[in-house]
Short mmCIF file of C-alpha atoms and ligand atoms in Angstrom, two decimals:
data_model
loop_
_atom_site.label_atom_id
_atom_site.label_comp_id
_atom_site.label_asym_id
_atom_site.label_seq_id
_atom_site.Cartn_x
_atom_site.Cartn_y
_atom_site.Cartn_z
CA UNK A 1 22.50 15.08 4.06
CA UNK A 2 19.93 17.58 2.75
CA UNK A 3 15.93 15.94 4.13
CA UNK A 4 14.40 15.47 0.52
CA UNK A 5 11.43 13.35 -0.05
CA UNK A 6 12.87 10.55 -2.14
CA UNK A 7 13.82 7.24 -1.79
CA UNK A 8 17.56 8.15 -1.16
CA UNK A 9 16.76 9.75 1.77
CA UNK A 10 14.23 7.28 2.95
CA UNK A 11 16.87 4.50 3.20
CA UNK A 12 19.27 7.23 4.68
CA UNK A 13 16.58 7.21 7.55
CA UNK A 14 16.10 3.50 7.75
CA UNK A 15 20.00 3.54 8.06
CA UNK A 16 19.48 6.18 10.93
CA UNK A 17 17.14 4.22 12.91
CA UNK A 18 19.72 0.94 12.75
CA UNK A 19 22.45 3.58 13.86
CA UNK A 20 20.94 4.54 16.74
CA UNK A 21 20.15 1.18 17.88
CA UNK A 22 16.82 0.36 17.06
CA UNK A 23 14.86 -2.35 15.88
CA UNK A 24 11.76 -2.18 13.55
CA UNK A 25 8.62 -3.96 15.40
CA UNK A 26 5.13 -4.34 14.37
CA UNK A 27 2.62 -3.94 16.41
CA UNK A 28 1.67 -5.95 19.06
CA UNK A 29 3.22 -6.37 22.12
CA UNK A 30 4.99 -3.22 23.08
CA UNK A 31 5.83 -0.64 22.86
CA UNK A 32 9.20 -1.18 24.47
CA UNK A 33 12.25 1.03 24.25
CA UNK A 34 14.50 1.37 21.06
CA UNK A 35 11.77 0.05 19.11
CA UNK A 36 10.54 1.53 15.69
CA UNK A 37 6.85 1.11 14.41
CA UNK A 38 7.19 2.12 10.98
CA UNK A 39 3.06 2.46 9.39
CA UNK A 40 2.66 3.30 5.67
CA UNK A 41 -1.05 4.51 5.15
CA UNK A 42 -1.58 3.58 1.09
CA UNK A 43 -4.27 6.50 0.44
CA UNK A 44 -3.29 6.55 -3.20
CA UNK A 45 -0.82 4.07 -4.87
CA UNK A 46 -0.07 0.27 -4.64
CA UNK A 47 2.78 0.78 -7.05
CA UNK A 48 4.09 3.25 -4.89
CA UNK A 49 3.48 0.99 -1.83
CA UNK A 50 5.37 -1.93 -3.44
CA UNK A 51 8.54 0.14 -4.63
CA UNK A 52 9.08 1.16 -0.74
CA UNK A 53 8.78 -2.23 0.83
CA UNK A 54 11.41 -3.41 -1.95
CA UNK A 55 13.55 -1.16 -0.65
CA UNK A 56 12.37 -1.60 2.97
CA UNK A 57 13.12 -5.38 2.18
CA UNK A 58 16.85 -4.91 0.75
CA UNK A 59 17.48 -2.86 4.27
CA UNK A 60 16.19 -5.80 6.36
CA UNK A 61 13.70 -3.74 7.74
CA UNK A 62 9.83 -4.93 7.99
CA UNK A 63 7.16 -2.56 8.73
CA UNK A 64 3.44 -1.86 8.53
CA UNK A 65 1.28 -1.52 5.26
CA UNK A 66 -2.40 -0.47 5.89
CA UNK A 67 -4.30 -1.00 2.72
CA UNK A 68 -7.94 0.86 1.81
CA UNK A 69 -10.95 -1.51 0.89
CA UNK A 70 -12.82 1.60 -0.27
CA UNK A 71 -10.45 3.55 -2.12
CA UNK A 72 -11.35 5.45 -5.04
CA UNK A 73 -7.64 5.11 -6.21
CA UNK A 74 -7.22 1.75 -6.36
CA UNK A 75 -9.12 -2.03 -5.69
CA UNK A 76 -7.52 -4.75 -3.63
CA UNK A 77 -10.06 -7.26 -5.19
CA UNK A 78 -8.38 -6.32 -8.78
CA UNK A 79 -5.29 -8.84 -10.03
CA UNK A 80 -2.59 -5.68 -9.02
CA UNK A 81 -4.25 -5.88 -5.53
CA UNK A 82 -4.47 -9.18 -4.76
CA UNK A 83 -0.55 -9.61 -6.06
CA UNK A 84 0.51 -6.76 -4.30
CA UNK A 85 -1.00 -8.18 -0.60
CA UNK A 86 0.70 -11.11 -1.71
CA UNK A 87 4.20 -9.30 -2.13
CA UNK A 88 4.05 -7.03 0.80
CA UNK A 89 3.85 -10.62 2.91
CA UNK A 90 6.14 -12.41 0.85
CA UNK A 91 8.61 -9.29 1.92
CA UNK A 92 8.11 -9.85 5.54
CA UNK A 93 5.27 -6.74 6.22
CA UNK A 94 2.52 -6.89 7.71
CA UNK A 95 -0.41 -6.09 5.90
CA UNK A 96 -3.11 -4.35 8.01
CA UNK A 97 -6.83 -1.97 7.42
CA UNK A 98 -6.50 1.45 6.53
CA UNK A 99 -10.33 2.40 7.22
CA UNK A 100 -12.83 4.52 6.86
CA UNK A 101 -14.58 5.28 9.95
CA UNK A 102 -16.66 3.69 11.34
CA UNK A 103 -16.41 0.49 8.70
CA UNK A 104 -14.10 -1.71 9.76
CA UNK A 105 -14.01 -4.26 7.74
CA UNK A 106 -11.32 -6.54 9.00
CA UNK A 107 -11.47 -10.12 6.67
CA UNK A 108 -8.87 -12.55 6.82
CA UNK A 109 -6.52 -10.55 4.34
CA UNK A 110 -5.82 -8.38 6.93
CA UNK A 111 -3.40 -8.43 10.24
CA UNK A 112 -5.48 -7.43 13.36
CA UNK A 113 -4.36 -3.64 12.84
CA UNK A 114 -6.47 -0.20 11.79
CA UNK A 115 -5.54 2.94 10.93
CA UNK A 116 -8.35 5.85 10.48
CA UNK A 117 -8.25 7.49 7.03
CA UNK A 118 -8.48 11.11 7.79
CA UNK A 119 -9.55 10.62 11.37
CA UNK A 120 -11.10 12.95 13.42
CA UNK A 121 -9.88 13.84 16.80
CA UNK A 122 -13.57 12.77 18.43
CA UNK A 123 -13.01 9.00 17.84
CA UNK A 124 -9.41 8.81 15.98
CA UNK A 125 -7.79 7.27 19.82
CA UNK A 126 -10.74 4.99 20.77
CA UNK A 127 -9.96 1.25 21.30
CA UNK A 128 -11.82 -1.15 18.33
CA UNK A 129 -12.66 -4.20 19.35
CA UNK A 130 -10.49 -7.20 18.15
CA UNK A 131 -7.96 -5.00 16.42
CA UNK A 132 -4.90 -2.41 17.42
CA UNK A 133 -5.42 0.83 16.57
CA UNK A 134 -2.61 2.72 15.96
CA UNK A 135 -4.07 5.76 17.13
CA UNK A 136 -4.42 4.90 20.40
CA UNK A 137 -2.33 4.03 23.64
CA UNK A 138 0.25 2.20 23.72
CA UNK A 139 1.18 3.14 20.49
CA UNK A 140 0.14 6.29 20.22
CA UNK A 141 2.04 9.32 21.71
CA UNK A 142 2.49 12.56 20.48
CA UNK A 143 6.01 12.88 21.59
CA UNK A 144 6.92 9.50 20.05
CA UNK A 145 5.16 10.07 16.85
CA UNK A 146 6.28 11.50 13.52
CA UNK A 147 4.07 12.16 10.18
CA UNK A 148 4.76 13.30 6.57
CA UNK A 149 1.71 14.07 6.00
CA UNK A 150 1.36 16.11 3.15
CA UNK A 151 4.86 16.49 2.39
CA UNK A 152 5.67 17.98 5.81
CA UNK A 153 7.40 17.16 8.79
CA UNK A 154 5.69 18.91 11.66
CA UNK A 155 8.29 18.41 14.08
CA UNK A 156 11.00 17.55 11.51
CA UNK A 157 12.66 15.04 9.93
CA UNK A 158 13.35 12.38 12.55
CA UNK A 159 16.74 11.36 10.68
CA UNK A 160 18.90 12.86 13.55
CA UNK A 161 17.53 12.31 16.45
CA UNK A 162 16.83 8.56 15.42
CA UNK A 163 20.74 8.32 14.65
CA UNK A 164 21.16 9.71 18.08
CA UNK A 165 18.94 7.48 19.72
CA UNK A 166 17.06 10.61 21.30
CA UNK A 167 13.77 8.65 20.96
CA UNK A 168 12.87 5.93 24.07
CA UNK A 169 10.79 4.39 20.66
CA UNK A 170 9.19 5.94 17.71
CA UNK A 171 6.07 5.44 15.63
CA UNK A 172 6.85 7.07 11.95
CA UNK A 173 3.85 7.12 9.11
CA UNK A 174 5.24 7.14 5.79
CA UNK A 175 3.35 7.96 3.16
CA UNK A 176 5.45 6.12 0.02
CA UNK A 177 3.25 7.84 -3.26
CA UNK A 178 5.27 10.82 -1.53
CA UNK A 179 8.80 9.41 -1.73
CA UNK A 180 7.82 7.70 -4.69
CA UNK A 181 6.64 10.43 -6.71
CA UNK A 182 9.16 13.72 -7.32
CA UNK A 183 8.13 17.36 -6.62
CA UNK A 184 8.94 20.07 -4.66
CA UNK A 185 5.79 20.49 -2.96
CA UNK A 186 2.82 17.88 -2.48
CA UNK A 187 0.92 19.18 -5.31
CA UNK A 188 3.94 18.94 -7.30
CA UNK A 189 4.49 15.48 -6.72
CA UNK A 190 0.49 14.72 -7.06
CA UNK A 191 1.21 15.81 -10.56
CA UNK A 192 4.21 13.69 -10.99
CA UNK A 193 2.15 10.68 -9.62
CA UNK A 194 -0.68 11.43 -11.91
CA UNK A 195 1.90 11.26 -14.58
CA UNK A 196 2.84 8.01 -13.95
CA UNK A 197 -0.15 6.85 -13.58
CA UNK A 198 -1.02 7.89 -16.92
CA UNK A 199 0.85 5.69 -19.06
CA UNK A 200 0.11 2.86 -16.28
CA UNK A 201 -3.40 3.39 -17.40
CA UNK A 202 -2.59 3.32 -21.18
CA UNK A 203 -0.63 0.17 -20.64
CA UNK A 204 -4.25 -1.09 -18.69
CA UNK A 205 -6.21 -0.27 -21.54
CA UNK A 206 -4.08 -1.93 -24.06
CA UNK A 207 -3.95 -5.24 -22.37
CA UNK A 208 -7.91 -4.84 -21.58
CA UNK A 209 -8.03 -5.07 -25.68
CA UNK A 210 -8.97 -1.06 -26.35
CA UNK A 211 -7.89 0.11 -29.36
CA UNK A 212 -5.66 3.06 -28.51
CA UNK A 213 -4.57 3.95 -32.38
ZN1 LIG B 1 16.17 13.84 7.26
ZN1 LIG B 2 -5.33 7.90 4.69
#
């Protein structure tokens, strides 16, 4: 099993996880042991967010989608948005705030759940009132944490140690534009996002009535 970034290998974890005997949670209660709290930060792509919890779906695993309300990248007040909230429910995910500190605007489209965007370490762990943040205790732990940020797994792939059950529990963030999108490195796969988004955009413009000849 070679540790690409794909969507192969992304079920080939989920399948791990259920291997080693663990159940995907959201958060709330908890954390308990042999628990999972899978967190998708969507910096960047609701297409890419929406091909992932497919696939999350057809593994009967649910897990947590934190969506921007000031992205540059995409609007959640657009038709696309507001559809793809409605899918990522309709799925079985919960749909929480991926913010930008120190706005948290937390309206009744969102779950009671916050993620920083690009925290810093001064107030990325403390508490905000009326809402979990991931960053902090219980559920956060370095030990029991994994990223992918940027294409890189700073203390590895969890694949094998989740098949092996060497975790008590685990929170993983998954970025999906990265699994998504194909390239060997993050800029690389930027490109091949950017790509896609390209004839998404033409597509846009067409149906917005812009003559393209
Ligand atoms: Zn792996
Ligand atoms: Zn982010």
């Amino acid at each position: 099993m070679s540790c690409s970034f794909d969507l192969t290998h992304y079920a080939e974890i989920l399948e791990a996880g259920k291997a080693g005997g663990y159940r995907f949670a959201t958060f709330g209660s908890g954390p308990e042991r042999g628990e999972i709290y899978l967190r998708h930060d969507i910096d960047l792509s609701l297409d890419a967010a929406l091909q992932m919890a497919e696939l999350e779906a057809e593994h009967d695993v649910v897990t947590t989608y934190l969506l921007m309300t000031e992205s540059v990248f995409y609007n959640l007040d657009s038709n696309e948005g507001v559809a793809a909230m409605a899918r990522l429910r309709e799925l079985g995910h919960t749909v929480g705030l991926h913010a930008v500190y120190p706005n948290v605007s937390l309206d009744d489209r969102f779950d009671p759940v916050v993620s920083w965007h690009n925290p810093d370490a001064e107030y990325m762990s403390r508490s905000i009132p009326g809402a979990i943040n991931v960053y902090a205790e219980p559920f956060f732990d370095p030990p029991t944490y994994r990223s992918d940020s940027n294409q890189h797994w700073r203390s590895g792939c969890p694949h094998e140690e989740l098949r092996g059950g060497g975790f008590p529990w685990l929170q993983i963030l998954v970025h999906p534009e990265i699994w998504v999108y194909q390239g060997a490195t993050m800029g690389l796969t930027m490109r091949s996002m950017l790509n896609a988004e390209k004839a998404r955009r033409l597509e846009q413009l067409a149906a917005d009535g812009i003559d393209l000849s």
